[in-house]
Amino acid sequence: FGLGGVTDVELTGERSGLVPTRAWKEAVYGEPWQGGETLITGIGQGFMLTTPIQLAVMAARIGNGVFKVMPRLARLDGAPDVPDFAPLDVAPELLDIVREGMNQVVNNPDGGTAYRARIEDEGMAMAGKTGTAQVRRITMAQREAGDDDVEVPWNERDHALFVAYAPVEAPRYACAVVVDHGGGGSAVAAPIARDVMREAQRRESVRWPGNEETPGDPEQVV
């Protein structure tokens, strides 16, 4: 899904991030991998490192479900050449579970963590996932005392994250929002993504004169 490697998008200083493995931990820390680390790595915690553009690529690949789409910087004066993307090669039934979960995050009024940031325009609904990158260590005592992130100094507050693709039924756009020390992803990052995704769909900047492709074609995911 684009994690753990550079995208070669011609951005200076792009980093590869990290998807940790047993061999990596043994080499870096001289310690064996623990079973619990498999669980926390699977949900993006622990040693996992990623960049905003990797998160956007991940969302684009989940959204289109067919190709390993890669980003590129381009100014289009006409129909672009469509790169020959490699197949994603992930079981459709598994991707359906993930996509439905991302849909519920934004559009389920009963528990969707980003429901307040949903796009209500007809045909523009987005699917997404909220996230938080912890900056400081929070002790169990602080958790039990109800440590409030808003009350700590700005540079100690968590980073707010949100990834999304839209529209849900025929994805054409994908994005990632990271707000440094923004706190919760649902309250801070998700509304930004909503505004960007809604405006992109209103402008339909993915279309160009003479394009006759069906909206939602996986090869059009930006």
Short mmCIF file of C-alpha atoms in Angstrom, two decimals:
data_model
loop_
_atom_site.label_atom_id
_atom_site.label_comp_id
_atom_site.label_asym_id
_atom_site.label_seq_id
_atom_site.Cartn_x
_atom_site.Cartn_y
_atom_site.Cartn_z
CA PHE A 1 0.00 0.00 0.00
CA GLY A 2 2.98 2.31 -0.42
CA LEU A 3 4.32 2.23 3.14
CA GLY A 4 7.99 1.72 3.92
CA GLY A 5 9.35 3.06 0.63
CA VAL A 6 9.76 6.33 -1.26
CA THR A 7 7.23 7.25 -3.94
CA ASP A 8 9.82 8.86 -6.25
CA VAL A 9 7.48 11.81 -6.68
CA GLU A 10 10.42 14.21 -7.10
CA LEU A 11 10.06 15.84 -3.72
CA THR A 12 13.40 16.83 -2.24
CA GLY A 13 14.37 14.87 0.85
CA GLU A 14 11.56 12.33 0.66
CA ARG A 15 11.92 9.68 3.33
CA SER A 16 11.01 6.01 3.12
CA GLY A 17 9.30 5.65 6.47
CA LEU A 18 9.44 2.29 8.24
CA VAL A 19 7.43 -0.92 8.37
CA PRO A 20 9.31 -2.79 11.11
CA THR A 21 10.16 -6.48 10.85
CA ARG A 22 11.64 -9.08 13.16
CA ALA A 23 15.00 -8.76 11.43
CA TRP A 24 14.92 -4.96 11.71
CA LYS A 25 14.29 -5.00 15.46
CA GLU A 26 16.98 -7.59 16.05
CA ALA A 27 19.49 -5.54 14.07
CA VAL A 28 18.62 -2.17 15.62
CA TYR A 29 17.78 -3.10 19.21
CA GLY A 30 19.34 -6.54 19.59
CA GLU A 31 16.02 -7.77 20.97
CA PRO A 32 13.54 -10.38 19.72
CA TRP A 33 10.19 -9.41 18.26
CA GLN A 34 7.25 -9.69 20.66
CA GLY A 35 3.80 -10.97 19.74
CA GLY A 36 2.17 -7.76 20.92
CA GLU A 37 4.29 -5.78 18.46
CA THR A 38 2.57 -7.56 15.58
CA LEU A 39 -0.75 -6.24 16.87
CA ILE A 40 0.31 -2.63 17.37
CA THR A 41 2.21 -2.53 14.09
CA GLY A 42 -0.91 -3.77 12.31
CA ILE A 43 -2.79 -0.65 13.44
CA GLY A 44 0.07 1.74 12.67
CA GLN A 45 1.54 2.11 16.15
CA GLY A 46 4.83 1.05 17.69
CA PHE A 47 7.86 1.50 15.45
CA MET A 48 5.80 2.29 12.34
CA LEU A 49 6.84 5.48 10.55
CA THR A 50 5.12 7.05 7.55
CA THR A 51 4.93 10.29 5.59
CA PRO A 52 1.84 12.26 4.53
CA ILE A 53 2.29 11.36 0.87
CA GLN A 54 2.56 7.67 1.76
CA LEU A 55 -0.72 7.96 3.64
CA ALA A 56 -2.33 9.54 0.58
CA VAL A 57 -1.00 6.74 -1.63
CA MET A 58 -2.38 4.18 0.81
CA ALA A 59 -5.82 5.80 0.67
CA ALA A 60 -5.70 5.93 -3.14
CA ARG A 61 -4.84 2.24 -3.40
CA ILE A 62 -7.56 1.24 -0.97
CA GLY A 63 -10.04 3.45 -2.81
CA ASN A 64 -9.38 2.11 -6.30
CA GLY A 65 -8.69 -1.44 -5.15
CA VAL A 66 -7.13 -2.51 -8.45
CA PHE A 67 -3.81 -0.78 -9.07
CA LYS A 68 -0.73 0.25 -7.13
CA VAL A 69 -1.26 3.86 -8.10
CA MET A 70 1.71 6.19 -7.61
CA PRO A 71 1.67 10.00 -7.33
CA ARG A 72 3.34 12.34 -9.75
CA LEU A 73 3.55 16.10 -10.16
CA ALA A 74 2.12 17.33 -13.44
CA ARG A 75 0.57 20.34 -15.11
CA LEU A 76 -1.98 19.10 -17.60
CA ASP A 77 -2.80 20.96 -20.80
CA GLY A 78 -4.68 18.00 -22.22
CA ALA A 79 -5.35 14.34 -21.62
CA PRO A 80 -2.42 12.81 -19.71
CA ASP A 81 -0.72 9.57 -20.50
CA VAL A 82 -1.90 6.94 -18.02
CA PRO A 83 0.98 5.13 -16.33
CA ASP A 84 1.07 1.37 -16.44
CA PHE A 85 0.43 0.73 -12.74
CA ALA A 86 1.16 -2.69 -11.29
CA PRO A 87 -1.82 -4.66 -9.97
CA LEU A 88 -2.58 -4.27 -6.28
CA ASP A 89 -3.21 -8.00 -6.00
CA VAL A 90 -5.25 -7.92 -2.78
CA ALA A 91 -8.36 -10.07 -2.33
CA PRO A 92 -11.42 -7.91 -3.18
CA GLU A 93 -13.40 -9.29 -0.25
CA LEU A 94 -10.72 -8.03 2.16
CA LEU A 95 -10.62 -4.58 0.58
CA ASP A 96 -14.42 -4.43 0.77
CA ILE A 97 -14.19 -4.85 4.55
CA VAL A 98 -11.66 -2.03 4.84
CA ARG A 99 -13.61 0.28 2.53
CA GLU A 100 -16.85 -0.31 4.40
CA GLY A 101 -15.07 0.43 7.67
CA MET A 102 -13.75 3.71 6.24
CA ASN A 103 -17.22 4.55 4.99
CA GLN A 104 -18.66 3.97 8.46
CA VAL A 105 -15.98 6.17 10.07
CA VAL A 106 -17.31 9.18 8.18
CA ASN A 107 -20.94 8.41 7.40
CA ASN A 108 -22.28 6.40 10.33
CA PRO A 109 -24.13 8.70 12.76
CA ASP A 110 -23.91 6.05 15.49
CA GLY A 111 -20.23 6.01 16.36
CA GLY A 112 -18.46 7.23 13.23
CA THR A 113 -15.47 9.13 14.63
CA ALA A 114 -15.48 11.58 11.71
CA TYR A 115 -19.25 11.83 11.24
CA ARG A 116 -19.23 15.56 11.98
CA ALA A 117 -16.81 16.04 9.07
CA ARG A 118 -18.91 14.18 6.50
CA ILE A 119 -19.63 15.63 3.08
CA GLU A 120 -23.37 16.07 2.70
CA ASP A 121 -23.39 17.10 -0.98
CA GLU A 122 -25.14 14.45 -3.03
CA GLY A 123 -22.77 12.00 -4.68
CA MET A 124 -19.69 13.43 -2.95
CA ALA A 125 -19.55 11.40 0.28
CA MET A 126 -16.03 10.50 1.38
CA ALA A 127 -14.65 7.53 3.28
CA GLY A 128 -11.78 7.98 5.69
CA LYS A 129 -9.90 7.13 8.86
CA THR A 130 -9.00 9.31 11.80
CA GLY A 131 -5.63 8.97 13.50
CA THR A 132 -3.44 10.39 16.22
CA ALA A 133 0.36 10.32 16.38
CA GLN A 134 1.50 10.42 19.99
CA VAL A 135 4.28 12.91 20.72
CA ARG A 136 4.98 12.31 24.41
CA ARG A 137 4.81 9.35 26.71
CA ILE A 138 1.63 9.28 28.78
CA THR A 139 1.87 7.26 31.98
CA MET A 140 -0.92 5.03 33.24
CA ALA A 141 -1.41 7.40 36.16
CA GLN A 142 -1.92 10.31 33.75
CA ARG A 143 -4.42 8.28 31.72
CA GLU A 144 -6.38 7.35 34.85
CA ALA A 145 -6.38 11.01 35.87
CA GLY A 146 -7.89 11.97 32.52
CA ASP A 147 -4.83 13.72 31.11
CA ASP A 148 -6.18 16.32 28.69
CA ASP A 149 -4.04 16.96 25.60
CA VAL A 150 -5.38 20.51 25.30
CA GLU A 151 -3.91 21.46 28.68
CA VAL A 152 -0.31 20.54 27.82
CA PRO A 153 2.14 22.82 25.96
CA TRP A 154 1.53 23.01 22.20
CA ASN A 155 4.73 21.18 21.26
CA GLU A 156 3.75 18.23 23.47
CA ARG A 157 0.32 17.75 21.96
CA ASP A 158 -0.39 14.82 19.66
CA HIS A 159 -0.39 15.21 15.88
CA ALA A 160 -3.81 14.97 14.21
CA LEU A 161 -4.16 12.71 11.14
CA PHE A 162 -6.86 11.86 8.63
CA VAL A 163 -6.83 9.96 5.34
CA ALA A 164 -9.68 9.82 2.87
CA TYR A 165 -10.89 9.05 -0.63
CA ALA A 166 -14.01 10.24 -2.44
CA PRO A 167 -16.60 9.82 -3.70
CA VAL A 168 -17.33 6.58 -1.87
CA GLU A 169 -19.12 4.88 -4.77
CA ALA A 170 -16.60 5.80 -7.48
CA PRO A 171 -13.34 7.07 -5.96
CA ARG A 172 -11.47 9.74 -7.92
CA TYR A 173 -9.63 11.64 -5.19
CA ALA A 174 -7.47 10.65 -2.24
CA CYS A 175 -5.82 12.80 0.41
CA ALA A 176 -3.99 12.78 3.72
CA VAL A 177 -4.02 15.57 6.28
CA VAL A 178 -1.47 15.87 9.10
CA VAL A 179 -1.77 18.78 11.54
CA ASP A 180 1.32 19.14 13.72
CA HIS A 181 0.30 19.10 17.39
CA GLY A 182 -3.31 19.41 16.32
CA GLY A 183 -4.63 16.90 18.83
CA GLY A 184 -7.41 14.59 17.63
CA GLY A 185 -7.76 13.61 13.99
CA SER A 186 -11.54 13.72 14.06
CA ALA A 187 -11.77 17.26 15.43
CA VAL A 188 -8.92 18.93 13.54
CA ALA A 189 -7.68 16.97 10.51
CA ALA A 190 -10.96 15.50 9.26
CA PRO A 191 -12.71 18.88 8.72
CA ILE A 192 -9.74 20.06 6.63
CA ALA A 193 -9.94 16.93 4.48
CA ARG A 194 -13.69 17.45 4.10
CA ASP A 195 -13.23 20.98 2.80
CA VAL A 196 -10.48 19.95 0.38
CA MET A 197 -12.32 16.89 -0.95
CA ARG A 198 -15.59 18.74 -1.34
CA GLU A 199 -13.95 21.59 -3.23
CA ALA A 200 -12.01 19.20 -5.46
CA GLN A 201 -15.20 17.40 -6.42
CA ARG A 202 -17.06 20.64 -7.01
CA ARG A 203 -14.37 21.79 -9.38
CA GLU A 204 -13.88 18.30 -10.85
CA SER A 205 -10.25 19.15 -11.49
CA VAL A 206 -9.56 15.52 -12.37
CA ARG A 207 -11.48 15.98 -15.63
CA TRP A 208 -10.06 17.60 -18.73
CA PRO A 209 -11.44 18.55 -22.16
CA GLY A 210 -12.06 15.51 -24.31
CA ASN A 211 -11.94 13.01 -21.47
CA GLU A 212 -14.57 10.40 -22.13
CA GLU A 213 -13.55 7.90 -19.47
CA THR A 214 -16.15 6.77 -16.97
CA PRO A 215 -15.88 8.71 -13.68
CA GLY A 216 -14.47 6.46 -11.04
CA ASP A 217 -12.20 4.51 -13.38
CA PRO A 218 -9.37 3.24 -11.10
CA GLU A 219 -6.82 4.71 -13.46
CA GLN A 220 -8.18 8.19 -12.74
CA VAL A 221 -7.61 8.14 -8.98
CA VAL A 222 -5.46 11.15 -8.20
#
